Each structure stands twice: as structure tokens, then as C-alpha cells.
Coordinates of C-alpha atoms in Angstrom, one line a residue:
M185 CA 0.0 0.0 0.0
S186 CA 1.1 3.5 -0.7
S187 CA 1.3 6.1 2.0
P188 CA -0.4 9.5 1.8
G189 CA 2.8 11.1 0.9
D190 CA 3.5 8.8 -2.0
T191 CA 3.6 10.3 -5.5
P192 CA 0.4 9.6 -7.5
D193 CA 0.6 6.8 -10.0
P194 CA 0.9 8.4 -13.5
A195 CA -0.9 5.5 -15.1
A196 CA -3.8 5.7 -12.8
S197 CA -4.0 9.5 -13.3
A198 CA -4.0 9.0 -17.0
A199 CA -6.7 6.4 -16.8
A200 CA -8.9 8.7 -14.7
A201 CA -8.3 11.6 -17.1
A202 CA -9.2 9.4 -20.0
A203 CA -12.4 8.2 -18.3
S204 CA -13.3 11.7 -17.5
A205 CA -12.7 12.8 -21.0
E206 CA -14.8 9.9 -22.3
A207 CA -17.6 10.7 -20.0
S208 CA -17.5 14.3 -21.1
A209 CA -17.5 13.2 -24.7
I210 CA -20.5 11.0 -24.1
M211 CA -22.4 13.8 -22.4
H212 CA -21.5 16.2 -25.2
A213 CA -22.8 13.6 -27.7
I214 CA -26.0 13.2 -25.7
K215 CA -26.5 17.0 -25.6
H216 CA -25.7 17.3 -29.2
K217 CA -28.1 14.6 -30.2
G218 CA -30.8 16.1 -27.9
E219 CA -30.4 19.4 -29.7
H220 CA -30.3 18.2 -33.3
Q221 CA -31.4 14.6 -33.6
Y222 CA -34.4 14.2 -31.2
P223 CA -36.5 16.8 -33.1
I224 CA -35.7 14.9 -36.3
D225 CA -36.6 11.6 -34.6
I226 CA -40.0 13.0 -33.6
W227 CA -40.6 13.9 -37.3
Y228 CA -39.6 10.3 -38.3
F229 CA -42.2 9.1 -35.8
L230 CA -44.9 11.4 -37.2
A231 CA -44.1 10.5 -40.8
S232 CA -44.4 6.8 -39.9
T233 CA -47.8 7.4 -38.4
V234 CA -49.0 9.3 -41.4
G235 CA -47.6 6.5 -43.6
V236 CA -49.6 3.9 -41.8
A237 CA -52.8 6.0 -42.1
A238 CA -52.0 6.5 -45.8
V239 CA -51.7 2.7 -46.3
L240 CA -55.1 2.2 -44.6
N241 CA -56.6 4.8 -46.9
V242 CA -55.1 3.0 -50.0
A243 CA -56.5 -0.3 -48.7
S244 CA -60.0 1.3 -48.4
V245 CA -59.7 2.6 -52.0
I246 CA -58.7 -0.9 -53.2
W247 CA -61.6 -2.5 -51.3
A248 CA -64.1 0.0 -52.9
F249 CA -62.7 -0.7 -56.4
W250 CA -62.9 -4.5 -55.7
R251 CA -66.6 -4.2 -54.6
R252 CA -67.6 -2.2 -57.7
Q253 CA -65.9 -4.7 -60.0
E254 CA -67.5 -7.6 -58.1
V255 CA -71.0 -6.1 -58.6
R256 CA -70.3 -5.4 -62.3
R257 CA -69.4 -9.0 -62.8
G258 CA -72.5 -10.1 -60.8
T259 CA -70.4 -12.2 -58.4
T260 CA -71.0 -10.2 -55.2
S261 CA -71.8 -12.1 -52.1
G262 CA -72.2 -9.6 -49.4
I263 CA -72.6 -10.4 -45.7
V264 CA -76.3 -11.3 -45.6
S265 CA -78.4 -11.1 -42.5
G266 CA -80.9 -13.9 -41.9
K267 CA -80.0 -15.7 -45.2
A268 CA -77.7 -18.5 -46.3
Q269 CA -74.1 -17.4 -45.9
T270 CA -71.8 -17.6 -48.9
N271 CA -68.8 -15.8 -47.4
G272 CA -66.3 -17.5 -45.2
I273 CA -65.4 -17.0 -41.6
F274 CA -62.2 -15.1 -42.5
T275 CA -64.2 -12.5 -44.4
R276 CA -66.6 -12.0 -41.5
L277 CA -63.7 -11.8 -39.1
A278 CA -62.1 -9.0 -41.2
Y279 CA -65.4 -7.1 -41.4
A280 CA -65.9 -7.5 -37.6
A281 CA -62.4 -6.3 -36.9
V282 CA -62.9 -3.2 -39.0
A283 CA -66.3 -2.6 -37.4
A284 CA -64.9 -2.8 -33.9
S285 CA -62.1 -0.4 -34.7
R286 CA -64.5 2.1 -36.2
I287 CA -67.0 1.9 -33.3
V288 CA -64.2 2.5 -30.7
A289 CA -62.3 5.1 -32.7
F290 CA -65.0 7.2 -34.2
R291 CA -68.4 6.5 -32.6
W292 CA -67.4 6.5 -28.9
R293 CA -66.9 9.9 -27.5
V294 CA -64.8 11.1 -24.5
P295 CA -67.2 12.4 -21.9
T296 CA -67.4 16.2 -21.3
I297 CA -65.0 17.0 -24.3
R298 CA -65.8 17.0 -28.0
L299 CA -63.3 14.4 -29.0
S300 CA -63.7 10.9 -30.4
I301 CA -61.7 8.2 -28.9
L302 CA -59.3 8.3 -31.9
E303 CA -58.8 12.0 -31.6
A304 CA -58.1 11.8 -27.9
L305 CA -55.8 8.8 -28.4
L306 CA -53.8 10.6 -31.1
T307 CA -53.5 13.6 -28.8
A308 CA -52.2 11.5 -25.9
I309 CA -49.8 9.7 -28.2
Y310 CA -48.5 13.0 -29.6
L311 CA -47.9 14.4 -26.1
M312 CA -46.3 11.2 -24.9
A313 CA -43.9 11.2 -27.9
L314 CA -42.9 14.8 -27.1
L315 CA -42.3 13.9 -23.5
I316 CA -40.4 10.7 -24.3
W317 CA -37.9 12.5 -26.5
L318 CA -37.7 15.4 -24.1
L319 CA -36.7 13.1 -21.2
A320 CA -34.6 10.5 -23.1
N321 CA -31.0 10.2 -21.8
T322 CA -31.3 13.0 -19.3
Q323 CA -29.9 11.4 -16.2
Q324 CA -26.9 13.8 -16.0
L325 CA -28.2 16.7 -17.9
T326 CA -28.6 20.1 -16.2
I327 CA -31.8 22.1 -16.1
T328 CA -30.3 24.3 -18.9
D329 CA -30.0 21.2 -21.1
Y330 CA -33.6 20.4 -20.4
S331 CA -34.6 23.9 -21.4
D332 CA -32.6 23.8 -24.6
R333 CA -34.0 20.4 -25.7
A334 CA -37.6 21.5 -25.0
G335 CA -37.0 24.7 -27.0
H336 CA -35.7 22.7 -30.0
I337 CA -38.6 20.2 -29.9
A338 CA -41.1 23.0 -29.6
G339 CA -39.7 24.9 -32.5
S340 CA -39.5 21.9 -34.7
Q341 CA -43.3 21.2 -34.3
I342 CA -44.5 24.7 -35.3
P343 CA -44.7 23.7 -39.0
L344 CA -46.9 20.7 -38.1
I345 CA -49.3 22.8 -36.0
V346 CA -49.6 25.3 -38.9
G347 CA -50.0 22.5 -41.5
L348 CA -52.9 20.9 -39.6
S349 CA -54.9 24.1 -39.8
M350 CA -54.5 24.6 -43.5
K351 CA -57.4 24.0 -45.9
N352 CA -55.2 22.8 -48.7
N353 CA -53.7 20.0 -46.6
I354 CA -51.2 17.5 -48.0
I355 CA -51.6 15.2 -44.9
G356 CA -55.4 15.2 -45.4
Y357 CA -55.0 14.1 -49.1
L358 CA -52.7 11.3 -48.1
I359 CA -54.9 9.8 -45.4
G360 CA -58.3 10.7 -47.0
V361 CA -59.5 13.2 -44.3
G362 CA -60.8 16.7 -44.9
H363 CA -59.3 19.7 -43.3
E364 CA -62.3 20.3 -41.1
K365 CA -61.5 17.0 -39.2
L366 CA -57.8 17.7 -39.0
H367 CA -58.6 21.0 -37.5
V368 CA -59.6 19.2 -34.3
L369 CA -56.1 17.7 -34.1
H370 CA -54.7 21.2 -34.8
R371 CA -56.2 22.5 -31.6
S372 CA -55.4 19.5 -29.4
F373 CA -51.8 19.1 -30.7
A374 CA -51.2 22.8 -30.2
R375 CA -52.3 22.5 -26.6
S376 CA -50.0 19.5 -26.2
L377 CA -47.1 21.4 -27.6
F378 CA -47.8 24.2 -25.1
V379 CA -46.7 21.9 -22.4
I380 CA -43.3 21.6 -23.9
V381 CA -43.2 25.4 -24.3
L382 CA -43.9 25.8 -20.6
V383 CA -41.1 23.4 -19.8
H384 CA -38.8 25.5 -22.0
G385 CA -39.8 28.8 -20.5
F386 CA -40.0 27.9 -16.8
S387 CA -36.8 26.0 -16.8
R388 CA -35.1 29.0 -18.4
V389 CA -36.6 31.2 -15.7
T390 CA -35.2 28.9 -13.0
V391 CA -31.7 29.1 -14.4
D392 CA -31.6 32.9 -14.6
H393 CA -34.8 35.0 -14.5
V394 CA -32.8 38.2 -15.0
Q395 CA -31.5 36.8 -18.4
M396 CA -35.1 36.6 -19.7
V397 CA -35.2 40.4 -20.1
E398 CA -31.5 41.1 -20.5
F399 CA -30.9 40.0 -24.1
G400 CA -33.0 40.7 -27.2
W401 CA -33.3 37.0 -28.2
T402 CA -34.5 36.0 -24.7
R403 CA -37.1 38.8 -24.7
L404 CA -38.3 37.5 -28.1
G405 CA -38.7 34.0 -26.5
L406 CA -40.6 35.5 -23.6
A407 CA -42.9 37.3 -26.1
C408 CA -43.5 33.9 -27.8
G409 CA -44.6 32.3 -24.6
I410 CA -47.0 35.1 -23.7
I411 CA -48.5 35.1 -27.2
Y412 CA -48.9 31.3 -27.3
A413 CA -50.6 31.5 -23.9
I414 CA -53.1 34.1 -25.2
I415 CA -53.8 31.9 -28.3
I416 CA -54.5 28.8 -26.1
L417 CA -56.8 30.8 -23.8
M418 CA -58.8 32.2 -26.7
S419 CA -59.2 28.8 -28.4
F420 CA -61.2 27.2 -25.6
A421 CA -64.7 26.4 -26.8
P422 CA -66.8 28.8 -24.7
I423 CA -64.8 31.8 -25.9
R424 CA -64.2 30.6 -29.4
R425 CA -67.9 29.9 -30.1
R426 CA -69.3 33.0 -28.4
F427 CA -67.0 35.5 -30.1
F428 CA -66.0 33.5 -33.2
E429 CA -65.5 36.5 -35.6
I430 CA -63.3 38.3 -33.0
F431 CA -61.5 35.1 -32.2
Y432 CA -60.7 34.3 -35.8
M433 CA -59.3 37.8 -36.5
F434 CA -57.1 37.8 -33.4
H435 CA -56.1 34.2 -34.0
V436 CA -54.7 34.9 -37.5
V437 CA -52.8 38.0 -36.3
L438 CA -51.4 36.4 -33.2
V439 CA -50.4 33.2 -34.9
F440 CA -48.5 35.1 -37.6
A441 CA -46.8 37.2 -34.9
L442 CA -45.9 34.0 -33.0
I443 CA -44.3 32.3 -36.0
L444 CA -42.3 35.4 -36.9
I445 CA -41.1 36.0 -33.4
A446 CA -40.3 32.3 -32.9
Y447 CA -38.2 32.4 -36.0
L448 CA -36.2 35.4 -34.9
H449 CA -35.8 33.9 -31.4
S450 CA -34.5 30.5 -32.8
A451 CA -32.4 32.1 -35.6
A452 CA -30.4 33.9 -33.0
S453 CA -29.0 30.5 -32.0
N454 CA -28.8 29.3 -35.6
F455 CA -31.9 27.1 -35.4
G456 CA -34.2 29.2 -37.5
Y457 CA -34.6 26.2 -39.9
Y458 CA -37.0 24.7 -37.4
V459 CA -39.5 27.4 -37.8
W460 CA -39.3 28.9 -41.3
P461 CA -41.0 25.9 -43.0
A462 CA -44.1 27.1 -41.3
F463 CA -44.1 30.1 -43.6
V464 CA -43.7 27.8 -46.6
V465 CA -46.8 25.8 -45.5
W466 CA -48.8 28.9 -44.9
G467 CA -47.7 30.4 -48.3
F468 CA -48.6 27.2 -50.2
D469 CA -52.1 27.3 -48.7
R470 CA -52.6 30.9 -49.5
V471 CA -51.4 30.5 -53.1
C472 CA -53.8 27.6 -53.6
R473 CA -56.7 29.6 -52.1
Y474 CA -56.0 32.6 -54.4
M475 CA -55.8 30.3 -57.5
R476 CA -59.1 28.7 -56.6
Y477 CA -60.6 32.2 -56.0
L478 CA -59.5 33.4 -59.5
I479 CA -60.8 30.3 -61.2
L480 CA -64.2 30.5 -59.4
M481 CA -64.5 34.1 -60.2
D482 CA -63.8 33.3 -63.9
F483 CA -61.0 35.7 -63.6
H484 CA -63.5 38.6 -63.1
S485 CA -64.0 41.0 -60.3
P486 CA -66.6 39.8 -57.7
F487 CA -68.4 43.1 -58.4
N488 CA -68.9 42.0 -62.1
S489 CA -72.6 41.1 -62.6
S490 CA -71.7 37.8 -64.2
S491 CA -69.8 36.6 -61.1
Q492 CA -72.3 37.8 -58.4
A493 CA -74.6 35.6 -56.4
T494 CA -78.4 35.7 -55.7
I495 CA -79.5 35.5 -52.1
E496 CA -83.2 35.1 -51.2
L497 CA -85.0 34.8 -47.9
L498 CA -87.0 31.5 -47.8
S499 CA -88.3 31.8 -44.3
A500 CA -87.6 33.9 -41.2
D501 CA -84.3 32.0 -40.5
T502 CA -83.5 30.4 -43.9
I503 CA -81.6 31.8 -46.8
R504 CA -80.9 30.4 -50.2
M505 CA -77.8 31.5 -52.1
T506 CA -77.2 30.7 -55.8
A507 CA -74.2 31.3 -58.0
R508 CA -73.1 30.0 -61.4
R509 CA -69.4 29.4 -62.1
G510 CA -67.2 27.7 -64.7
A511 CA -68.0 29.8 -67.8
T512 CA -64.3 30.4 -68.5
L513 CA -62.7 27.3 -67.0
P514 CA -64.5 24.1 -66.2
I515 CA -64.8 23.5 -62.5
T516 CA -66.2 20.6 -60.6
W517 CA -66.7 19.4 -57.0
S518 CA -67.8 16.2 -55.2
A519 CA -71.2 15.8 -53.6
G520 CA -70.8 16.7 -49.9
Q521 CA -68.0 19.2 -50.4
H522 CA -68.1 22.8 -49.1
M523 CA -67.1 26.2 -50.1
Y524 CA -65.8 29.2 -48.1
L525 CA -68.0 32.2 -48.9
A526 CA -67.5 35.9 -48.1
L527 CA -69.8 38.8 -48.9
P528 CA -68.0 42.2 -48.9
S529 CA -71.4 44.0 -48.8
L530 CA -71.8 42.8 -45.2
G531 CA -68.7 44.5 -43.9
P532 CA -65.2 43.2 -43.2
V533 CA -64.4 40.3 -45.5
E534 CA -64.6 37.1 -43.5
S535 CA -65.2 33.7 -45.0
H536 CA -67.4 30.9 -43.6
P537 CA -67.9 27.3 -44.8
F538 CA -71.2 26.2 -46.4
T539 CA -72.0 22.8 -48.0
I540 CA -72.9 22.9 -51.7
A541 CA -76.4 21.6 -52.1
T542 CA -76.1 20.7 -55.7
I543 CA -74.0 18.4 -57.8
P544 CA -71.8 19.6 -60.6
N545 CA -73.5 17.6 -63.4
D546 CA -77.0 18.9 -62.6
D547 CA -77.8 19.9 -66.2
S548 CA -79.5 17.3 -68.3
P549 CA -77.9 16.8 -71.8
N550 CA -81.4 16.9 -73.3
D551 CA -82.3 20.2 -71.7
S552 CA -81.7 22.9 -74.3
S553 CA -82.2 25.8 -71.8
A554 CA -79.5 24.2 -69.6
R555 CA -77.1 24.0 -72.6
E556 CA -77.6 27.7 -73.2
R557 CA -76.7 28.6 -69.6
K558 CA -73.0 29.2 -68.9
G559 CA -71.3 27.6 -66.0
K560 CA -72.6 25.3 -63.3
E561 CA -75.1 26.2 -60.6
M562 CA -74.1 26.1 -57.0
V563 CA -76.8 26.4 -54.3
W564 CA -76.3 26.8 -50.5
I565 CA -79.1 26.6 -47.9
I566 CA -78.1 28.8 -44.9
R567 CA -79.7 28.9 -41.5
A568 CA -79.5 32.3 -40.0
R569 CA -78.3 32.2 -36.4
D570 CA -75.7 34.7 -35.0
G571 CA -72.9 36.7 -36.4
F572 CA -72.3 36.4 -40.2
T573 CA -75.5 34.5 -41.0
K574 CA -77.6 36.9 -39.0
R575 CA -76.1 39.9 -40.8
M576 CA -76.8 38.1 -44.1
R577 CA -80.5 37.7 -43.2
D578 CA -80.9 41.3 -42.0
Y579 CA -79.2 42.5 -45.3
V580 CA -81.5 40.6 -47.6
T581 CA -84.5 41.4 -45.5
G582 CA -83.8 45.1 -45.9
L583 CA -83.7 44.7 -49.7
G584 CA -87.1 43.1 -50.0
G585 CA -86.1 39.4 -49.5
K586 CA -84.0 39.0 -52.6
C587 CA -81.0 40.7 -54.1
Q588 CA -77.7 40.3 -56.1
V589 CA -74.5 40.5 -54.1
P590 CA -70.7 40.4 -54.9
I591 CA -69.3 37.2 -53.5
F592 CA -65.8 35.9 -52.8
M593 CA -65.4 32.1 -52.6
H594 CA -62.7 29.5 -52.6
G595 CA -62.9 25.8 -52.5
P596 CA -64.2 23.2 -52.9
Y597 CA -62.9 21.5 -49.7
G598 CA -63.6 18.3 -47.9
I599 CA -63.1 14.6 -48.7
P600 CA -66.5 12.9 -48.4
A601 CA -66.3 9.2 -47.8
D602 CA -66.8 6.9 -50.8
I603 CA -70.2 5.2 -50.6
T604 CA -70.2 3.6 -54.0
P605 CA -69.1 0.1 -52.7
F606 CA -72.2 -0.2 -50.4
S607 CA -75.3 -2.3 -51.2
T608 CA -77.6 -0.2 -49.0
C609 CA -77.1 3.6 -48.4
V610 CA -79.0 5.5 -45.7
F611 CA -79.1 9.3 -45.5
V612 CA -80.3 11.0 -42.4
A613 CA -80.6 14.8 -42.2
G614 CA -81.9 17.3 -39.7
G615 CA -82.9 20.7 -40.9
S616 CA -80.3 22.3 -43.1
G617 CA -78.2 19.2 -42.9
V618 CA -80.1 18.2 -46.0
T619 CA -77.6 20.3 -48.0
Y620 CA -75.0 17.5 -47.3
T621 CA -77.2 14.4 -47.7
L622 CA -79.3 15.3 -50.7
P623 CA -76.4 15.9 -53.1
R624 CA -74.8 12.8 -51.8
M625 CA -77.9 10.8 -52.6
R626 CA -78.4 12.4 -56.0
D627 CA -74.7 11.7 -56.9
L628 CA -75.1 8.1 -55.8
L629 CA -78.2 7.7 -58.1
L630 CA -76.2 9.1 -61.0
R631 CA -73.4 6.7 -60.4
V632 CA -75.7 3.7 -60.1
S633 CA -77.2 4.6 -63.5
K634 CA -73.6 4.5 -64.9
S635 CA -72.8 1.2 -63.2
Q636 CA -70.3 3.0 -61.0
A637 CA -71.9 2.2 -57.7
C638 CA -73.3 -0.9 -55.9
A639 CA -76.3 0.5 -54.2
Q640 CA -79.5 -1.6 -54.5
R641 CA -81.5 0.1 -51.7
I642 CA -81.5 3.8 -50.8
F643 CA -83.3 5.3 -47.8
F644 CA -83.5 9.1 -47.2
I645 CA -84.8 10.4 -43.9
W646 CA -85.2 14.1 -43.3
A647 CA -86.5 15.8 -40.1
I648 CA -87.7 19.4 -40.4
R649 CA -89.6 21.7 -38.2
H650 CA -92.2 23.1 -40.6
A651 CA -93.9 21.9 -43.7
S652 CA -92.8 25.0 -45.6
H653 CA -89.2 23.7 -45.5
L654 CA -90.3 21.1 -48.1
E655 CA -89.9 23.8 -50.7
W656 CA -86.3 24.5 -49.9
L657 CA -85.0 22.0 -52.4
S658 CA -88.1 20.5 -54.0
S659 CA -86.6 20.8 -57.4
E660 CA -83.6 18.7 -56.3
F661 CA -85.9 16.0 -54.9
T662 CA -87.8 16.1 -58.2
K663 CA -84.6 15.4 -60.1
A664 CA -83.7 12.6 -57.8
L665 CA -87.1 11.0 -58.2
S666 CA -86.9 11.2 -62.0
M667 CA -83.5 9.4 -61.8
V668 CA -85.2 6.7 -59.7
R669 CA -87.8 6.1 -62.4
E670 CA -85.0 5.6 -64.9
N671 CA -83.4 3.0 -62.5
P672 CA -86.3 0.7 -61.5
S673 CA -83.9 -1.9 -60.1
V674 CA -83.0 0.5 -57.2
S675 CA -85.3 0.4 -54.1
F676 CA -85.8 4.0 -53.1
V677 CA -87.7 5.5 -50.1
I678 CA -87.9 9.1 -48.8
K679 CA -89.3 9.6 -45.3
I680 CA -89.8 13.2 -44.2
Y681 CA -90.7 14.0 -40.6
I682 CA -92.3 17.4 -39.6
T683 CA -91.5 17.8 -35.9
S684 CA -93.6 20.9 -35.1
S685 CA -97.3 21.0 -34.5
V686 CA -99.6 22.6 -37.1
S687 CA -102.7 24.5 -36.2
G688 CA -105.8 23.2 -37.7
N689 CA -104.4 19.7 -38.1
S690 CA -106.7 17.0 -36.6
L691 CA -103.7 14.8 -35.8
S692 CA -102.9 14.7 -32.0
L693 CA -99.5 13.4 -31.0
S694 CA -98.5 12.6 -27.4
S695 CA -95.0 13.1 -26.2
D696 CA -94.4 9.3 -26.6
D697 CA -95.6 9.4 -30.2
M698 CA -93.2 12.2 -31.0
E699 CA -90.3 9.8 -30.2
K700 CA -91.6 7.0 -32.4
D701 CA -91.5 6.2 -36.1
V702 CA -95.0 7.6 -36.6
E703 CA -97.0 5.6 -39.2
T704 CA -100.2 7.5 -38.9
P705 CA -101.1 9.4 -42.1
T706 CA -101.5 13.1 -41.7
S707 CA -103.4 15.9 -43.4
I708 CA -100.3 17.3 -45.1
G709 CA -101.4 19.3 -48.1
E710 CA -101.2 17.6 -51.5
K711 CA -99.1 20.5 -52.8
Q712 CA -96.2 19.8 -50.5
V713 CA -96.1 16.1 -51.3
T714 CA -96.6 16.2 -55.1
A715 CA -94.0 19.0 -55.3
F716 CA -91.4 16.2 -55.2
G717 CA -92.9 14.7 -58.4
D718 CA -93.9 11.3 -57.1
S719 CA -95.9 10.9 -53.9
E720 CA -95.7 7.1 -54.0
L721 CA -92.0 7.2 -53.1
V722 CA -92.4 10.0 -50.5
E723 CA -93.8 9.5 -47.0
V724 CA -94.5 12.8 -45.1
K725 CA -95.3 12.3 -41.4
Y726 CA -95.6 14.2 -38.2
G727 CA -93.4 13.4 -35.3
R728 CA -89.7 12.8 -34.5
P729 CA -88.2 9.9 -36.3
N730 CA -86.8 7.1 -34.1
V731 CA -83.6 6.8 -36.2
A732 CA -82.3 3.8 -34.3
T733 CA -85.4 1.8 -35.2
I734 CA -85.4 2.9 -38.8
I735 CA -81.7 2.2 -39.4
E736 CA -82.0 -1.2 -37.6
H737 CA -84.9 -2.2 -39.9
V738 CA -82.9 -1.1 -42.9
V739 CA -79.8 -3.0 -41.8
H740 CA -81.6 -6.2 -41.2
G741 CA -82.9 -6.2 -44.7
S742 CA -79.6 -5.5 -46.4
D743 CA -77.8 -8.1 -48.5
G744 CA -74.5 -6.4 -48.3
P745 CA -72.5 -3.6 -46.5
V746 CA -74.5 -0.6 -45.4
S747 CA -73.4 3.1 -45.4
V748 CA -75.1 5.7 -43.2
D749 CA -74.6 9.4 -43.9
V750 CA -75.8 11.9 -41.3
S751 CA -75.8 15.6 -40.9
G752 CA -77.8 17.9 -38.6
P753 CA -78.1 19.0 -35.0
K754 CA -75.8 17.6 -32.3
L755 CA -78.6 15.5 -30.7
L756 CA -79.3 13.8 -34.0
L757 CA -75.6 12.9 -34.5
Q758 CA -75.5 11.5 -31.0
D759 CA -78.6 9.3 -31.7
V760 CA -77.1 7.9 -34.8
R761 CA -73.7 7.3 -33.3
G762 CA -75.4 5.6 -30.3
A763 CA -77.5 3.4 -32.6
L764 CA -74.5 2.2 -34.6
S765 CA -72.3 1.6 -31.5
G766 CA -73.6 -1.9 -30.8
G767 CA -76.5 -4.2 -31.3
F768 CA -77.3 -4.7 -35.0
A769 CA -74.1 -2.9 -36.0
S770 CA -71.8 -4.7 -33.6
P771 CA -68.9 -6.9 -34.6
L772 CA -70.7 -9.9 -32.9
N773 CA -73.7 -9.3 -35.2
I774 CA -71.3 -9.4 -38.2
L775 CA -69.8 -12.7 -37.1
R776 CA -73.4 -14.0 -37.0
G777 CA -73.8 -13.0 -40.6
G778 CA -75.1 -9.4 -40.3
P779 CA -73.9 -6.7 -42.6
F780 CA -71.0 -4.3 -42.0
V781 CA -72.2 -0.7 -41.3
Q782 CA -70.1 2.4 -42.0
L783 CA -71.0 5.8 -40.5
N784 CA -70.1 9.1 -42.2
V785 CA -70.8 12.2 -40.1
E786 CA -70.7 15.8 -41.5
T787 CA -70.4 18.6 -39.0
F788 CA -68.9 22.1 -39.0
A789 CA -68.9 22.7 -35.2
M790 CA -66.2 25.2 -34.5

């Protein structure tokens, strides 16, 4: 043994120094990886997730193509309820698995918040991914290192948050989801990222709170955190819905300021490349919008008489807007898509989404007057509530109930689900929700006539408050019924329910009757019924439809997969989701031989 006074062993000292240097090198590598590689790793993870969703979307497209080809060859053998089964157990297992995943992911809702299970799960996974990469290999890191890594991760995610809010959305096209559905993830992901921003900010304050206001780049970072907090606060549903126009204006301004300041803050440390792609994403969306605008305006000013729209008051709270477009360049849209409309006559230019109530190939080739008209007619049925729609109603009322107005528009947007592979198609609408379901139904009939769809049975259910609403789109129903007469092989039923009482009507309904599928004939005027062109195919009743009973009856009689499209008030959507979350639409029923049921919900709840 060596005494305390002995000279240190040079070999041992060298070994200790080497070990210390190696440890320092490892820590430097960890810090360097945390600064540069972990944000990239998160993007690899996100790209992989989008890739999986894109593969599932492609699989859905292939299945739809296979179904249409099978029907054309006359070899289809759908999953038949109550009949001899011709499909094997593996086919039923596949349908049952898809049905179970759709019920859990899309039809079940998280209590108290407006998120489906899938949306909540994706949000949780996203936040978990951010935290995992934030905390990876941090045993010996200082709080400054935590702060730096959190800042890098937060900055790298800004382009994603911006991208999820864009209407011209590449992610949406890849996975087959419209921007209005991705917007839910935009909000929830932005709130998740705010957690990382808080880690970055508070850890920096812990290190040196004086430094936060001492340097220009740190003051910019503090400004980013404050602006982000204001944006998150304003985005909560009670504030957002109550003051939507004000919220939208401030949101656009504050987000632009946030991205600009975040870029300047990160560029000071040579990490501006995290943030500047957000401006590219934003610019791409704006260029696409302006190109759509120019095409839809036929390259004319919106104040040109040929590019104006006609608005007319149909009832105290209902407006119909009509415009013709495509005289210069051919334009088209898919049934169920929507446009963003703005009316400069009503004040500050602000655009709002409205579903197109017509289909692009409305004009009959045998109609000479249609051939003489230039462009394609787009119609919107708009319910006047608050804000923009209320101002629209007051404006047209002040001009005698009908007028011509300049209009800005861009679109179309949305990716409606493909219903051509389904043997039975059900459309359920409440009030102005008919603007989504009616064009979808008409487009389906057109495709059936061209052997491009598999539908053999079509059911249309529409609940309205007053009989006068039957005249909203009576011409569209007339066109649909004329198409049905040309396709006698298609079973077609329209059921219309009038939910308000009518004075002078001898029919008396109890509260229980109002919740049933009322079969009692009513004294509806012959004018309202025959306005559709064929009263034998149209059933007009009083009462509230029991949608669960109606859909169950339809599903049990289907000899193949069933599609259900629904649009309308929140309670109607809840009823349909509940009806298709078990029982006759359950995976167990499919294993027993029942049909697979797909649900497509249209909503613009902001």
C-alpha cells in the first residue's frame, strides 16, 4: 500500500483523465443529439404514423374498387343477415375487426369533451412522444440542457401545427381526411405542444430569470410564450364559439406574430430552420386559395354582374344563395364538399364554410335551356343564427327578401367518404343538414345509372320543423325521383318528418308518439307532397323519427355492407352514433352474418 505522501501513480491518473474525457465526450454527444437529432426523430415518428394511415386509406380505396368490380361481374356475395351465408369465416372476421375499430375510434366519444376516442388517443400519443424524446438520456443533464432540448422540440413542431390548420392540406389528401376534421387535431396538438413550451420557459426562468429580459433574443422568447398562452386561452370552446369572428381575427394576427417572433428567437441560435418551413406551408395554402378564387371568379371581379350571387329569404331564418361558375374554365366538385364564402357587402371580408347543395352535373344533356346557360349552378341553404348569417339575413330582408351581391369564394374543400361500394345507403338529415345528404344521394343515383356504384337500396330520412321547409330543395328531390324512375332496379324510399305541430291539423300526438317512427297518415297538403314529383315514393309524417329503429330495420334487410350518412343537430348525430355503436351494427352481429355498417358524419362545429 502507498502512504499519503507517496507520489500519485501516473498510469492511474492518465486512466482517470481518459475516463473523465470519455464521460465528457458521451455527455457532449448526448447533448448534441438532444439538440439536433431528437426533433428529427419525432418527425420520423410522425411521418411513420401518417404513412400507416395512408396505407389504410389506400386499402380502403382498393376495397371500394374491388366491390364495384364484383358487382359489375355479378359475383358479389355480401354479408347477408338472416340468409344463407356464402362468405367465409375469415371475411366475417375481417369485417368484424374493421367494425370494432370504427366503433371504438369514431363513434365512442370522450365524456365532457368534444373528441372521439381516436382524436383523444392521437393527442395522448403525440404528447407522450414529445415527453419521451424530451426526457430521453437526461440522467446527468442540467436544467439548462432540459430547457434547450424543450426549445428545440417546440420549434420543430410549429410547421406541423400550422399545417394541420391549412385548408389545402397534404396530410389530409394522403390519409383521406378533410381539413375540417384535421382542425380538431390542430387544436389538441397545439395544446399538447404548449406543455413543452412551458417546460422550456419555466426551466429557463429557474436558471436565470434576469437573463429573460437582459438580451434581445431572450425577450423574443418570452414574447413567444406570452402570445402562445393568449392563443391557447382564446381557443377554448366557450370563448371561441361565443366570439368567433373576433377570435378568428385575433387568432390569425397572433399566430402570424408568434411564428415570426419564434423564427427570430430561434435564428439567434442558428436554429431558424426549425420554424421557417411554417411560412412555406402557410404560403402554399394561400397560393392555392387565391388560385381557386381566381378560377371560381372566372378571372373577373366579384363586383362584375356575371360573377355575383343571388340571395333570397326562404323563411324567417333560412336563406338560399345561388351562383353560377365555370363559364371560362370548367370546375367541378364532389357531392358533400363545401365552399368558403364571403360577402363584402356585409362589412369586413370574412369567409365561412357552407356545404354545396347541388352536384356539378345537374344539367341534363337533353335540356336545351340548360345548354344555353353558362357555368354550373351552386346552391347553398343557410340557416341564420348569429354573427355572419344573422347579418346576411338582415341584409337581404332590408332589400325586400331577394338581391344580387358580390361574392368571394374559394374551394371546394372536404373529402367525403366513398359510398359507392355499399349495397344499402341510408341518408339521415336534420334541418339544413339536407344540403349535405341530398347531393350525396343524387350523386349516388347518378353513379348507379352508370354502373359505377353498388347501391340496390336507398333510404332518405329528413326531419324538419315546418312543412314550408319542403320547398327548400323541392326541385332537387324532383330530379332525384326522376332518376329513380330511370333505374327501377333500385329500391328507393324518402321519409320526411315534420316535428312541429300545425294548427288546424286534426292529428294529435302525445310526447311518446313524437319519439316513435310515426306511421299515422297526416293531413299534409297535397301540394307539398306532389312537389317532389312522385308521392308514392315519398312519405311525409308528423313526429320525430326514431332513427335507431329505422336504421335497424334497414340494416336487417340488407344483403351487403351498409353506409349511413348523417348531418344535422348535435342530438341527431348523437342518436345515430349511439344506434351504430352496438346491437345490430356490432362486430358480434357481423360474425353471426349481419352486414357491416359504416357511418359518415358531417359537421362544422367550430
